[in-house]
């Protein structure tokens, strides 16, 4: 990568005996939308706090735009954060929340036009005089974004910013966030434990587990070519065999014996709208997950019930090698 | 993603508005159905206590303040404004001035002492230490206020702890005049009132969302700026409560000036007490008390108006 805005170099952070972040090395490019993905407690928030300056690493370096920021306090780092529960100042109006950091920026000193423009950018025009408790969840989210973006940070850190929103609003905000990032061109580091969200938003993803980065890559690489069992499993590729893994939606079910098929019994089927998720107990005892597209026309497969005999096939090219 | 069907089947578990509308399914519905009688029962003791111990004496005092004082404490029928006219005689106004000054000074000193204490306990102390520290703030209440004020007499008098110590160390040769001075009154007052300032400020600092302080730092504010722009305004309700809780009793205090202030240190509290006691003039004492009450109410009203104009929430 030629234009690295943030480099983490063997960063280490322990709380007592627990390694929250363990030997993390990452390079993030200028203008990139980067996702940190991982289960609860894997160290995502700790990693963000190390970059923001709320925690100091035990070892390793955090290099921001070519400068090692060791010892630089949070308020002097050219980085801003969108907190998980927004952390809006309840005693200030929306406009005052957005203006909060401006007085510490010598270039932009409390420009009312800047504030208005930022409120327009996040679609909050006319709400500048409201207090945070008069806003909906999505609106609060946008205030938190505006408050950080108006300072033109080199990197914007977002800690599960959409987790508190309901599903529909979350989808809308995902689209909006992606468009906003393209427009402002600021590097976003986005924490989530939702793999779908990471895939939707990010250019590249780092999957974390127990404080370590398991794999870094484009969304497609992470999804199609996981390196480790953990990443495969986390991305929903749950059919593990000796030396390879197959995604459930790449497998096919057959109601009659087929050449080269794995024979089994239907253990359960769950209708999910667009798809049906089948659990099949293979003859050797292994449990296979198969996701079939629903086309609305009942056929021999869709009529299968738990307990029925079934045959599972997949194509060789869909086998992802794995130790 | 949870299944909405499963959720609605279990109304006790969720707080969604839907499940609250279902009649008969929640404990609160039980209270709502029999609500009228039930609420009266709950509120009655409060009204009894307030009525008998607060409103009735206040009404009696108000009535008394318009009567005439007779010989030997007798009360002769009014109505008259003479007591209120006497209230504004220069000699008494000087007492009010001194009282306000002592109360303001006590409040300011209490605030300066208590804020750091409350801040430390709420935000800096290790969590397992907090209860101990709060207990230390409250422990003086285990002893009678009178006894504690006497203790200050023993500490401050000429042969008291401070003077003996300083003389033994050879720092002074004559005892310092500490007892029966305004300083002694102030020390006794501050000592008595500090817990009433610490506790409400602590309560509002304890509720403060720490991530707001981090957000302030994140947006570029230094530690001092984060304190003034976030901590102080958000702890304002507790701070105002503390100020009110300290200022009002300080304005009416009479034990501390009586024991530590001596004859010259008379405050409005002593004036009122005297009228009801040795001076045998309940009507005049009542008039002063009513004037003091009116003054405090006027102050609170002025504050509430000012705060409302600034768009702040007031809970007085
Ligand atoms: N201040 C702290 N003191 C002690 N342990 C901590 C502290 N902060 C985090 N940890 C521990 O470090 C590990 C990583 O925590 P972190 O908050 O970074 O996880 P996360 O990936 O953000 O999880 P989540 O998705 O639940 O927010 C956890 O085991 C957590 O208990
Ligand atoms: Mg987290």
XYZ file of C-alpha atoms and ligand atoms in Angstrom:
671
model
C 0.000 0.000 0.000
C 1.519 3.305 -0.963
C -0.613 5.755 1.022
C -0.935 4.412 4.554
C -2.883 6.662 6.946
C -2.722 4.335 9.960
C -0.240 1.642 10.792
C -0.439 -0.636 13.799
C 2.797 -2.384 14.529
C 2.678 -5.457 16.819
C 0.323 -3.625 19.164
C -0.206 -5.262 22.520
C -2.669 -4.407 25.311
C -3.350 -6.484 28.406
C -5.809 -5.920 31.222
C -4.340 -7.911 34.076
C -3.880 -11.379 32.653
C -6.347 -10.972 29.739
C -4.732 -10.011 26.458
C -7.358 -7.674 24.978
C -5.231 -6.890 21.930
C -2.440 -9.299 21.072
C 0.228 -8.596 18.481
C -1.975 -6.708 16.038
C -0.300 -5.456 12.882
C -2.439 -3.611 10.348
C -2.085 -1.058 7.586
C -5.039 1.062 6.604
C -5.023 3.160 3.443
C -6.074 6.780 3.171
C -9.745 7.106 2.279
C -10.484 3.468 2.984
C -13.640 2.142 4.630
C -12.180 -0.477 6.941
C -14.180 -2.830 9.162
C -13.028 -4.548 12.350
C -15.181 -7.630 12.647
C -15.290 -10.109 15.478
C -17.347 -11.623 18.271
C -18.027 -9.889 21.577
C -14.953 -9.432 23.735
C -12.408 -10.035 20.959
C -10.785 -6.631 21.514
C -12.369 -4.436 18.850
C -13.218 -1.581 21.190
C -9.827 -1.789 22.861
C -8.130 -1.504 19.468
C -10.170 1.626 18.638
C -9.382 3.127 22.035
C -5.680 2.564 21.415
C -5.966 4.521 18.185
C -8.133 7.241 19.759
C -5.683 7.660 22.621
C -7.893 6.496 25.502
C -5.572 3.560 26.124
C -1.812 3.305 25.780
C -0.345 0.148 24.240
C 1.832 -2.087 26.441
C 4.010 -2.709 23.421
C 4.052 -1.934 19.721
C 3.471 1.276 17.820
C 0.495 3.250 16.527
C 1.613 5.349 13.562
C -0.855 7.920 12.314
C -0.083 9.507 8.957
C 3.621 8.851 9.427
C 3.802 10.011 13.062
C 4.167 7.700 16.052
C 1.425 8.904 18.399
C 2.779 7.250 21.553
C 2.132 9.600 24.475
C -0.047 11.983 22.446
C -3.243 12.547 24.477
C -6.634 11.855 22.922
C -7.507 15.534 22.543
C -4.418 16.178 20.449
C -4.834 13.269 18.034
C -6.277 14.084 14.598
C -8.744 11.261 15.091
C -12.399 11.362 16.131
C -14.773 8.760 17.449
C -18.452 7.967 17.012
C -19.305 6.240 20.281
C -21.536 3.195 20.480
C -24.220 4.979 22.511
C -23.541 8.277 20.728
C -22.340 10.084 23.898
C -24.103 13.296 22.845
C -23.920 16.096 25.406
C -27.446 16.145 26.841
C -27.199 19.741 28.068
C -26.303 21.141 24.646
C -28.433 21.630 21.549
C -27.713 19.696 18.368
C -25.896 22.700 16.901
C -23.803 23.154 20.061
C -22.973 19.455 20.072
C -21.761 19.743 16.492
C -19.813 22.916 17.327
C -18.236 21.436 20.470
C -14.830 20.625 19.013
C -14.531 23.594 16.651
C -12.954 25.936 19.171
C -9.959 23.606 19.493
C -9.323 23.781 15.768
C -7.479 26.958 14.935
C -8.417 26.810 11.223
C -12.161 26.617 11.718
C -13.285 28.733 14.622
C -16.995 28.320 15.276
C -18.169 29.036 11.773
C -21.928 29.008 11.767
C -21.949 28.244 8.056
C -19.781 25.165 8.689
C -22.270 23.910 11.249
C -25.242 24.506 8.958
C -23.486 22.777 6.100
C -22.606 19.799 8.262
C -26.179 19.525 9.532
C -27.352 19.570 5.925
C -24.825 16.890 4.997
C -26.218 14.501 7.611
C -29.804 15.553 6.831
C -30.499 17.310 10.130
C -31.346 20.760 8.788
C -33.796 22.577 11.003
C -33.054 20.414 14.040
C -30.120 22.503 15.285
C -32.049 23.898 18.252
C -33.264 20.540 19.576
C -31.761 18.846 22.603
C -30.506 15.260 22.129
C -33.399 13.772 24.107
C -35.797 15.178 21.503
C -34.192 13.121 18.728
C -34.800 9.617 17.405
C -32.054 7.011 17.467
C -31.152 7.563 13.840
C -31.033 11.333 14.299
C -28.772 11.006 17.347
C -26.536 8.812 15.253
C -26.264 11.553 12.647
C -25.453 14.204 15.254
C -22.637 11.998 16.522
C -21.347 11.687 12.953
C -21.645 15.411 12.258
C -19.891 16.316 15.504
C -16.888 14.201 14.511
C -16.808 14.864 10.759
C -16.876 18.662 11.107
C -13.371 18.413 12.574
C -12.054 16.712 9.393
C -10.260 13.918 11.251
C -7.582 11.916 9.479
C -9.373 8.797 10.665
C -12.939 8.448 11.916
C -13.432 5.620 14.401
C -16.935 4.161 14.661
C -17.670 1.701 17.480
C -20.728 -0.342 16.508
C -22.522 2.876 15.573
C -25.608 1.115 14.242
C -25.982 -1.583 16.895
C -28.652 0.322 18.838
C -30.919 0.860 15.811
C -33.712 -1.429 14.650
C -33.126 -3.598 11.607
C -34.847 -1.431 9.009
C -33.243 1.796 10.167
C -29.908 0.030 10.389
C -30.109 -0.945 6.718
C -30.985 2.630 5.754
C -28.142 4.054 7.832
C -25.709 1.567 6.265
C -26.481 2.941 2.824
C -26.266 6.504 4.097
C -23.001 5.897 5.924
C -21.378 4.387 2.875
C -22.490 7.316 0.688
C -21.328 9.808 3.311
C -17.905 8.199 3.511
C -17.496 8.381 -0.271
C -18.524 12.028 -0.226
C -16.219 13.237 2.547
C -13.366 10.922 1.584
C -12.299 10.435 5.219
C -10.844 7.096 6.326
C -13.448 5.180 8.347
C -12.597 2.388 10.778
C -15.816 0.692 11.612
C -16.290 -1.828 14.421
C -19.048 -4.403 14.150
C -19.846 -7.943 15.166
C -22.304 -8.294 12.280
C -20.601 -9.947 9.289
C -23.313 -8.847 6.893
C -22.827 -5.228 7.944
C -19.082 -5.493 7.480
C -19.552 -6.947 3.993
C -22.081 -4.272 3.025
C -20.027 -1.310 4.151
C -16.344 -2.030 4.059
C -13.700 -2.051 1.368
C -11.530 -4.276 3.523
C -12.170 -6.251 6.693
C -10.024 -7.481 9.565
C -11.537 -10.430 11.396
C -10.489 -10.532 15.047
C -10.553 -13.364 17.542
C -9.246 -13.339 21.130
C -7.297 -10.121 20.607
C -5.614 -11.290 17.417
C -6.285 -10.455 13.784
C -7.085 -13.764 12.073
C -7.342 -12.442 8.535
C -7.253 -9.128 6.689
C -8.551 -8.755 3.184
C -11.168 -7.447 0.823
C -14.718 -8.325 1.713
C -14.778 -10.826 -1.125
C -11.573 -12.540 -0.029
C -12.795 -12.813 3.556
C -16.092 -14.256 2.434
C -14.949 -16.564 -0.359
C -11.459 -17.541 0.789
C -11.253 -17.671 4.589
C -7.813 -18.676 5.878
C -8.778 -20.112 9.221
C -11.564 -22.237 10.601
C -12.567 -19.343 12.845
C -12.986 -16.904 9.962
C -14.845 -19.481 7.878
C -17.159 -20.239 10.739
C -17.698 -16.559 11.563
C -18.571 -15.822 7.933
C -21.122 -18.626 7.981
C -19.149 -21.317 6.126
C -19.944 -24.084 8.554
C -19.513 -27.317 6.582
C -16.009 -28.439 7.536
C -14.374 -31.471 5.963
C -10.870 -32.881 6.069
C -8.799 -30.059 4.549
C -11.609 -27.910 3.145
C -14.843 -26.079 3.929
C -17.984 -25.508 1.849
C -20.499 -22.699 2.298
C -24.111 -23.861 2.957
C -25.535 -21.974 -0.029
C -23.065 -23.735 -2.351
C -24.532 -27.174 -1.498
C -27.524 -28.775 -3.264
C -30.133 -31.175 -1.951
C -31.595 -34.074 -3.896
C -34.622 -36.209 -3.047
C -33.169 -39.215 -4.945
C -29.775 -40.929 -5.021
C -27.229 -38.961 -7.069
C -23.732 -39.886 -8.167
C -21.024 -38.651 -5.782
C -23.567 -37.405 -3.248
C -23.294 -37.612 0.519
C -26.275 -39.513 1.831
C -28.066 -38.432 4.998
C -31.314 -37.770 6.805
C -33.137 -34.445 7.157
C -32.733 -33.356 10.761
C -34.624 -30.072 10.523
C -35.684 -27.416 8.043
C -36.238 -23.722 8.763
C -38.136 -21.546 6.326
C -36.433 -18.132 6.115
C -38.387 -16.392 3.377
C -35.959 -16.112 0.495
C -34.208 -19.301 1.526
C -34.746 -22.488 3.496
C -32.028 -23.669 5.884
C -31.701 -27.456 6.144
C -29.781 -29.468 8.698
C -28.790 -32.869 7.312
C -27.243 -35.678 9.386
C -24.817 -37.496 7.094
C -24.371 -41.254 7.323
C -21.004 -40.775 9.091
C -22.719 -38.659 11.779
C -21.514 -35.266 10.498
C -24.095 -32.449 10.549
C -24.297 -30.517 7.262
C -26.018 -27.164 6.767
C -27.558 -26.537 3.351
C -29.250 -23.325 2.276
C -31.610 -23.672 -0.708
C -33.107 -20.769 -2.587
C -36.928 -20.811 -2.453
C -38.530 -20.432 -5.877
C -42.113 -20.726 -4.674
C -42.833 -23.871 -6.725
C -43.079 -26.988 -4.543
C -40.847 -29.799 -5.765
C -39.521 -33.121 -4.482
C -36.866 -31.395 -2.359
C -39.060 -28.744 -0.803
C -41.549 -31.454 0.204
C -38.929 -33.337 2.251
C -39.672 -33.628 5.968
C -37.439 -34.277 8.977
C -36.513 -37.957 9.009
C -36.604 -38.333 5.189
C -33.586 -39.634 3.299
C -31.717 -36.970 1.335
C -28.597 -36.622 -0.886
C -26.194 -33.643 -0.694
C -23.863 -32.582 -3.507
C -21.467 -29.701 -4.180
C -18.988 -28.717 -6.828
C -15.261 -29.235 -6.380
C -14.509 -25.579 -7.154
C -16.525 -24.488 -4.105
C -14.247 -26.329 -1.719
C -12.090 -23.787 0.139
C -8.862 -25.412 1.326
C -8.285 -25.304 5.070
C -6.010 -27.077 7.529
C -32.539 -11.020 15.242
C -35.295 -12.201 17.528
C -38.595 -13.583 16.514
C -41.321 -11.031 17.264
C -43.853 -13.796 17.829
C -41.843 -15.286 20.637
C -41.416 -11.893 22.235
C -45.044 -10.926 22.375
C -45.938 -14.193 24.014
C -43.865 -13.207 26.988
C -45.080 -9.769 28.043
C -43.357 -9.719 31.422
C -40.025 -9.924 29.749
C -40.322 -6.972 27.375
C -41.030 -3.349 27.965
C -42.540 -2.688 24.560
C -45.527 -0.393 24.570
C -47.666 -3.115 23.088
C -47.406 -5.438 26.037
C -48.121 -2.603 28.430
C -51.458 -1.939 26.781
C -52.639 -5.480 27.330
C -55.193 -5.247 30.121
C -54.847 -7.326 33.234
C -51.495 -8.754 32.290
C -49.261 -6.646 34.490
C -48.951 -5.793 38.123
C -49.389 -2.113 37.363
C -52.863 -2.803 35.990
C -53.864 -4.114 39.373
C -52.870 -0.838 40.947
C -54.563 1.127 38.200
C -57.904 -0.648 38.642
C -58.174 0.058 42.345
C -56.149 3.159 41.926
C -58.198 5.878 43.565
C -58.516 4.412 47.057
C -55.075 3.018 46.864
C -53.396 6.278 46.036
C -55.248 8.141 48.773
C -54.006 5.565 51.257
C -50.451 6.004 50.086
C -50.432 9.795 50.177
C -52.344 10.334 53.431
C -49.421 9.964 55.886
C -47.448 12.487 53.858
C -50.250 15.043 54.055
C -50.747 14.377 57.750
C -47.108 14.954 58.557
C -46.809 17.982 56.301
C -50.071 19.457 57.560
C -49.546 18.945 61.269
C -45.843 19.559 61.534
C -45.228 22.107 58.807
C -48.266 23.921 57.459
C -50.111 24.345 60.767
C -47.147 25.892 62.631
C -46.506 28.122 59.638
C -50.127 29.298 59.695
C -49.941 29.948 63.442
C -46.769 31.973 62.996
C -48.304 33.962 60.170
C -51.281 34.765 62.381
C -49.034 35.601 65.352
C -46.965 38.010 63.308
C -49.982 40.329 62.981
C -50.826 40.329 66.721
C -49.562 42.643 69.488
C -47.236 41.597 72.288
C -48.555 42.214 75.788
C -46.832 42.074 79.168
C -44.954 38.904 80.132
C -45.343 37.291 76.739
C -49.085 37.744 76.509
C -50.585 38.102 73.065
C -53.040 40.877 72.421
C -55.328 40.900 69.407
C -54.236 42.763 66.300
C -54.216 43.032 63.483
C -51.178 45.252 63.232
C -48.229 45.781 60.941
C -46.090 47.103 63.785
C -44.012 43.920 64.002
C -43.068 44.133 60.341
C -42.263 47.818 60.638
C -39.955 46.990 63.550
C -38.247 44.331 61.406
C -36.577 46.971 59.250
C -35.061 49.018 62.097
C -31.340 49.565 61.381
C -30.149 47.485 64.339
C -31.981 44.453 62.996
C -30.984 45.079 59.395
C -27.348 44.865 60.519
C -28.120 41.411 61.948
C -29.680 40.308 58.669
C -26.660 41.586 56.778
C -24.322 39.612 59.018
C -26.498 36.497 58.654
C -26.545 36.696 54.870
C -22.825 37.276 54.827
C -22.148 34.238 57.063
C -24.543 32.086 55.031
C -22.996 33.111 51.713
C -19.476 32.581 53.023
C -20.425 29.203 54.518
C -21.992 28.135 51.228
C -19.022 29.239 49.135
C -16.494 27.559 51.431
C -18.617 24.400 51.604
C -18.784 24.340 47.815
C -15.036 24.704 47.473
C -14.397 21.990 50.057
C -17.137 19.610 48.922
C -16.744 19.685 45.151
C -13.271 18.132 45.159
C -14.390 15.608 47.777
C -17.477 14.598 45.820
C -15.487 14.563 42.584
C -12.842 12.327 44.070
C -15.335 9.872 45.564
C -17.509 9.725 42.438
C -14.904 9.684 39.668
C -11.449 8.954 41.027
C -11.749 6.627 44.011
C -11.500 2.892 43.463
C -15.031 1.433 43.374
C -14.508 -0.739 46.447
C -13.445 2.351 48.430
C -16.493 4.470 47.621
C -18.777 3.192 50.356
C -16.100 3.670 52.978
C -15.469 7.251 51.880
C -19.190 8.042 51.821
C -19.537 6.527 55.300
C -16.765 8.824 56.531
C -18.729 11.803 55.202
C -21.871 10.674 57.002
C -20.339 9.391 60.273
C -20.540 12.782 62.094
C -24.340 12.420 61.979
C -24.045 9.557 64.447
C -23.340 12.092 67.181
C -25.667 14.869 68.299
C -25.078 18.185 66.577
C -24.947 19.908 69.967
C -22.212 17.590 71.209
C -20.183 18.147 68.060
C -20.483 21.911 68.427
C -19.322 21.662 72.047
C -16.374 19.649 70.780
C -15.447 22.624 68.591
C -15.517 24.831 71.706
C -12.908 22.553 73.260
C -10.814 22.662 70.130
C -10.977 26.436 69.629
C -10.908 27.918 73.142
C -7.821 29.577 74.691
C -6.708 26.382 76.463
C -8.051 24.278 73.601
C -6.352 21.736 71.384
C -5.127 24.202 68.769
C -3.779 26.835 71.153
C -2.125 24.292 73.484
C -0.456 22.594 70.570
C 0.832 25.818 68.992
C 2.101 27.041 72.387
C 3.758 23.741 73.201
C 5.531 23.910 69.876
C 6.643 27.444 70.719
C 5.029 28.902 67.605
C 2.937 31.336 69.659
C 3.283 32.626 73.215
C -0.185 34.072 73.730
C -3.264 31.996 72.881
C -4.968 33.038 69.647
C -8.491 34.369 70.027
C -10.370 31.735 68.067
C -13.519 31.014 70.023
C -16.288 33.658 70.009
C -15.200 35.104 66.667
C -16.905 35.103 63.255
C -14.156 32.690 62.204
C -15.315 30.185 64.829
C -18.909 30.501 63.626
C -17.786 29.925 60.075
C -15.700 26.882 60.997
C -18.597 25.384 62.950
C -21.058 26.118 60.150
C -18.889 24.726 57.372
C -18.161 21.649 59.448
C -21.866 21.099 60.073
C -23.001 21.673 56.495
C -20.306 20.004 54.375
C -22.070 16.606 54.180
C -25.207 18.304 52.827
C -23.108 19.709 50.015
C -21.015 16.586 49.353
C -23.882 14.115 49.051
C -26.029 15.789 46.343
C -22.967 16.749 44.289
C -21.671 13.200 44.633
C -25.041 11.837 43.515
C -25.060 13.865 40.311
C -21.389 13.210 39.529
C -21.906 9.506 40.110
C -24.685 9.498 37.484
C -22.434 11.266 34.981
C -21.868 9.138 31.897
C -18.085 8.720 31.655
C -18.242 8.333 27.899
C -19.320 11.999 27.725
C -15.993 12.981 29.236
C -14.199 10.781 26.733
C -16.278 12.316 23.946
C -15.176 15.773 25.084
C -11.523 14.722 25.085
C -12.011 13.048 21.725
C -13.355 16.291 20.252
C -10.248 18.127 21.356
C -11.041 19.426 24.838
C -8.263 19.231 27.428
C -8.972 17.957 30.931
C -9.885 21.417 32.259
C -12.137 22.232 29.302
C -13.913 18.877 29.606
C -14.494 19.627 33.294
C -15.960 23.095 32.716
C -17.960 22.268 29.601
C -19.286 18.826 30.545
C -18.827 17.861 34.190
C -19.866 21.156 35.770
C -23.055 21.728 33.732
C -24.177 18.121 34.093
C -23.556 18.125 37.842
C -25.435 21.435 38.169
C -28.688 19.969 39.561
C -26.815 18.352 42.441
C -24.700 21.442 42.938
C -27.761 23.693 43.129
C -29.410 21.235 45.525
C -26.293 21.343 47.709
C -26.191 25.142 47.647
C -29.860 25.353 48.653
C -29.427 22.693 51.346
C -26.495 24.575 52.864
C -27.540 28.190 52.347
C -31.025 27.980 53.850
C -30.107 26.305 57.175
C -27.043 28.547 57.429
C -29.248 31.608 57.114
C -31.377 30.475 60.038
C -28.727 28.848 62.194
C -28.695 29.716 65.892
C -26.851 26.961 67.775
C -23.482 27.563 66.124
C -23.434 31.366 66.586
C -24.793 30.894 70.120
C -22.056 28.506 71.221
C -19.119 29.571 69.050
C -19.919 33.191 68.216
C -20.552 34.722 71.618
C -22.695 37.737 72.394
C -21.468 39.951 69.547
C -22.131 37.357 66.905
C -25.929 37.435 66.965
C -27.543 36.232 63.754
C -31.145 36.288 62.612
C -31.659 32.775 63.988
C -30.655 33.946 67.458
C -32.884 36.987 67.107
C -35.918 34.830 66.404
C -35.027 32.370 69.149
C -34.643 35.250 71.609
C -38.060 36.656 70.819
C -39.667 33.308 71.482
C -37.527 32.825 74.592
C -36.114 35.500 76.911
C -37.601 38.510 75.099
C -41.119 37.119 75.396
C -42.261 38.649 72.106
C -43.679 35.899 69.931
C -45.425 38.264 67.508
C -42.195 40.067 66.648
C -40.298 36.757 66.477
C -42.948 35.436 64.101
C -42.704 38.520 61.925
C -38.934 38.126 61.594
C -39.378 34.426 60.830
C -41.975 35.172 58.158
C -39.742 37.849 56.637
C -36.857 35.371 56.543
C -39.077 32.756 54.890
C -40.256 35.286 52.321
C -36.654 36.260 51.600
C -35.630 32.625 50.977
C -38.662 31.986 48.761
C -37.882 35.137 46.785
C -34.309 33.916 46.253
C -35.482 30.496 45.051
C -38.029 32.114 42.756
C -35.376 34.437 41.309
C -33.097 31.479 40.668
C -35.855 29.426 39.038
C -36.770 32.324 36.751
C -33.176 32.891 35.763
C -32.581 29.192 35.097
C -35.743 28.861 33.073
C -34.773 31.822 30.936
C -31.501 30.039 30.205
C -33.515 27.005 29.187
C -32.326 24.790 32.008
C -34.373 22.288 33.876
C -35.201 23.351 37.410
C -36.294 20.972 40.102
C -36.814 22.964 43.253
N -10.944 -1.469 31.159
C -10.860 -2.801 31.143
N -10.452 -3.489 32.219
C -10.327 -4.829 32.198
N -10.619 -5.594 31.133
C -11.029 -4.979 30.017
C -11.192 -3.563 29.957
N -11.625 -3.232 28.718
C -11.748 -4.393 28.055
N -11.386 -5.452 28.818
C -11.371 -6.862 28.391
O -10.669 -6.935 27.191
C -11.313 -7.813 26.280
C -11.683 -7.088 25.007
O -12.658 -6.109 25.270
P -13.265 -5.160 24.170
O -14.188 -4.220 24.854
O -12.183 -4.571 23.377
O -14.109 -6.180 23.286
P -15.068 -5.905 22.045
O -14.531 -6.698 20.922
O -15.240 -4.464 21.841
O -16.417 -6.568 22.538
P -17.937 -6.103 22.280
O -18.303 -6.549 20.914
O -18.690 -6.870 23.335
O -18.004 -4.626 22.479
C -12.518 -8.370 27.025
O -12.149 -9.621 27.555
C -12.757 -7.380 28.120
O -13.310 -8.004 29.231
Mg -16.904 -3.119 22.022
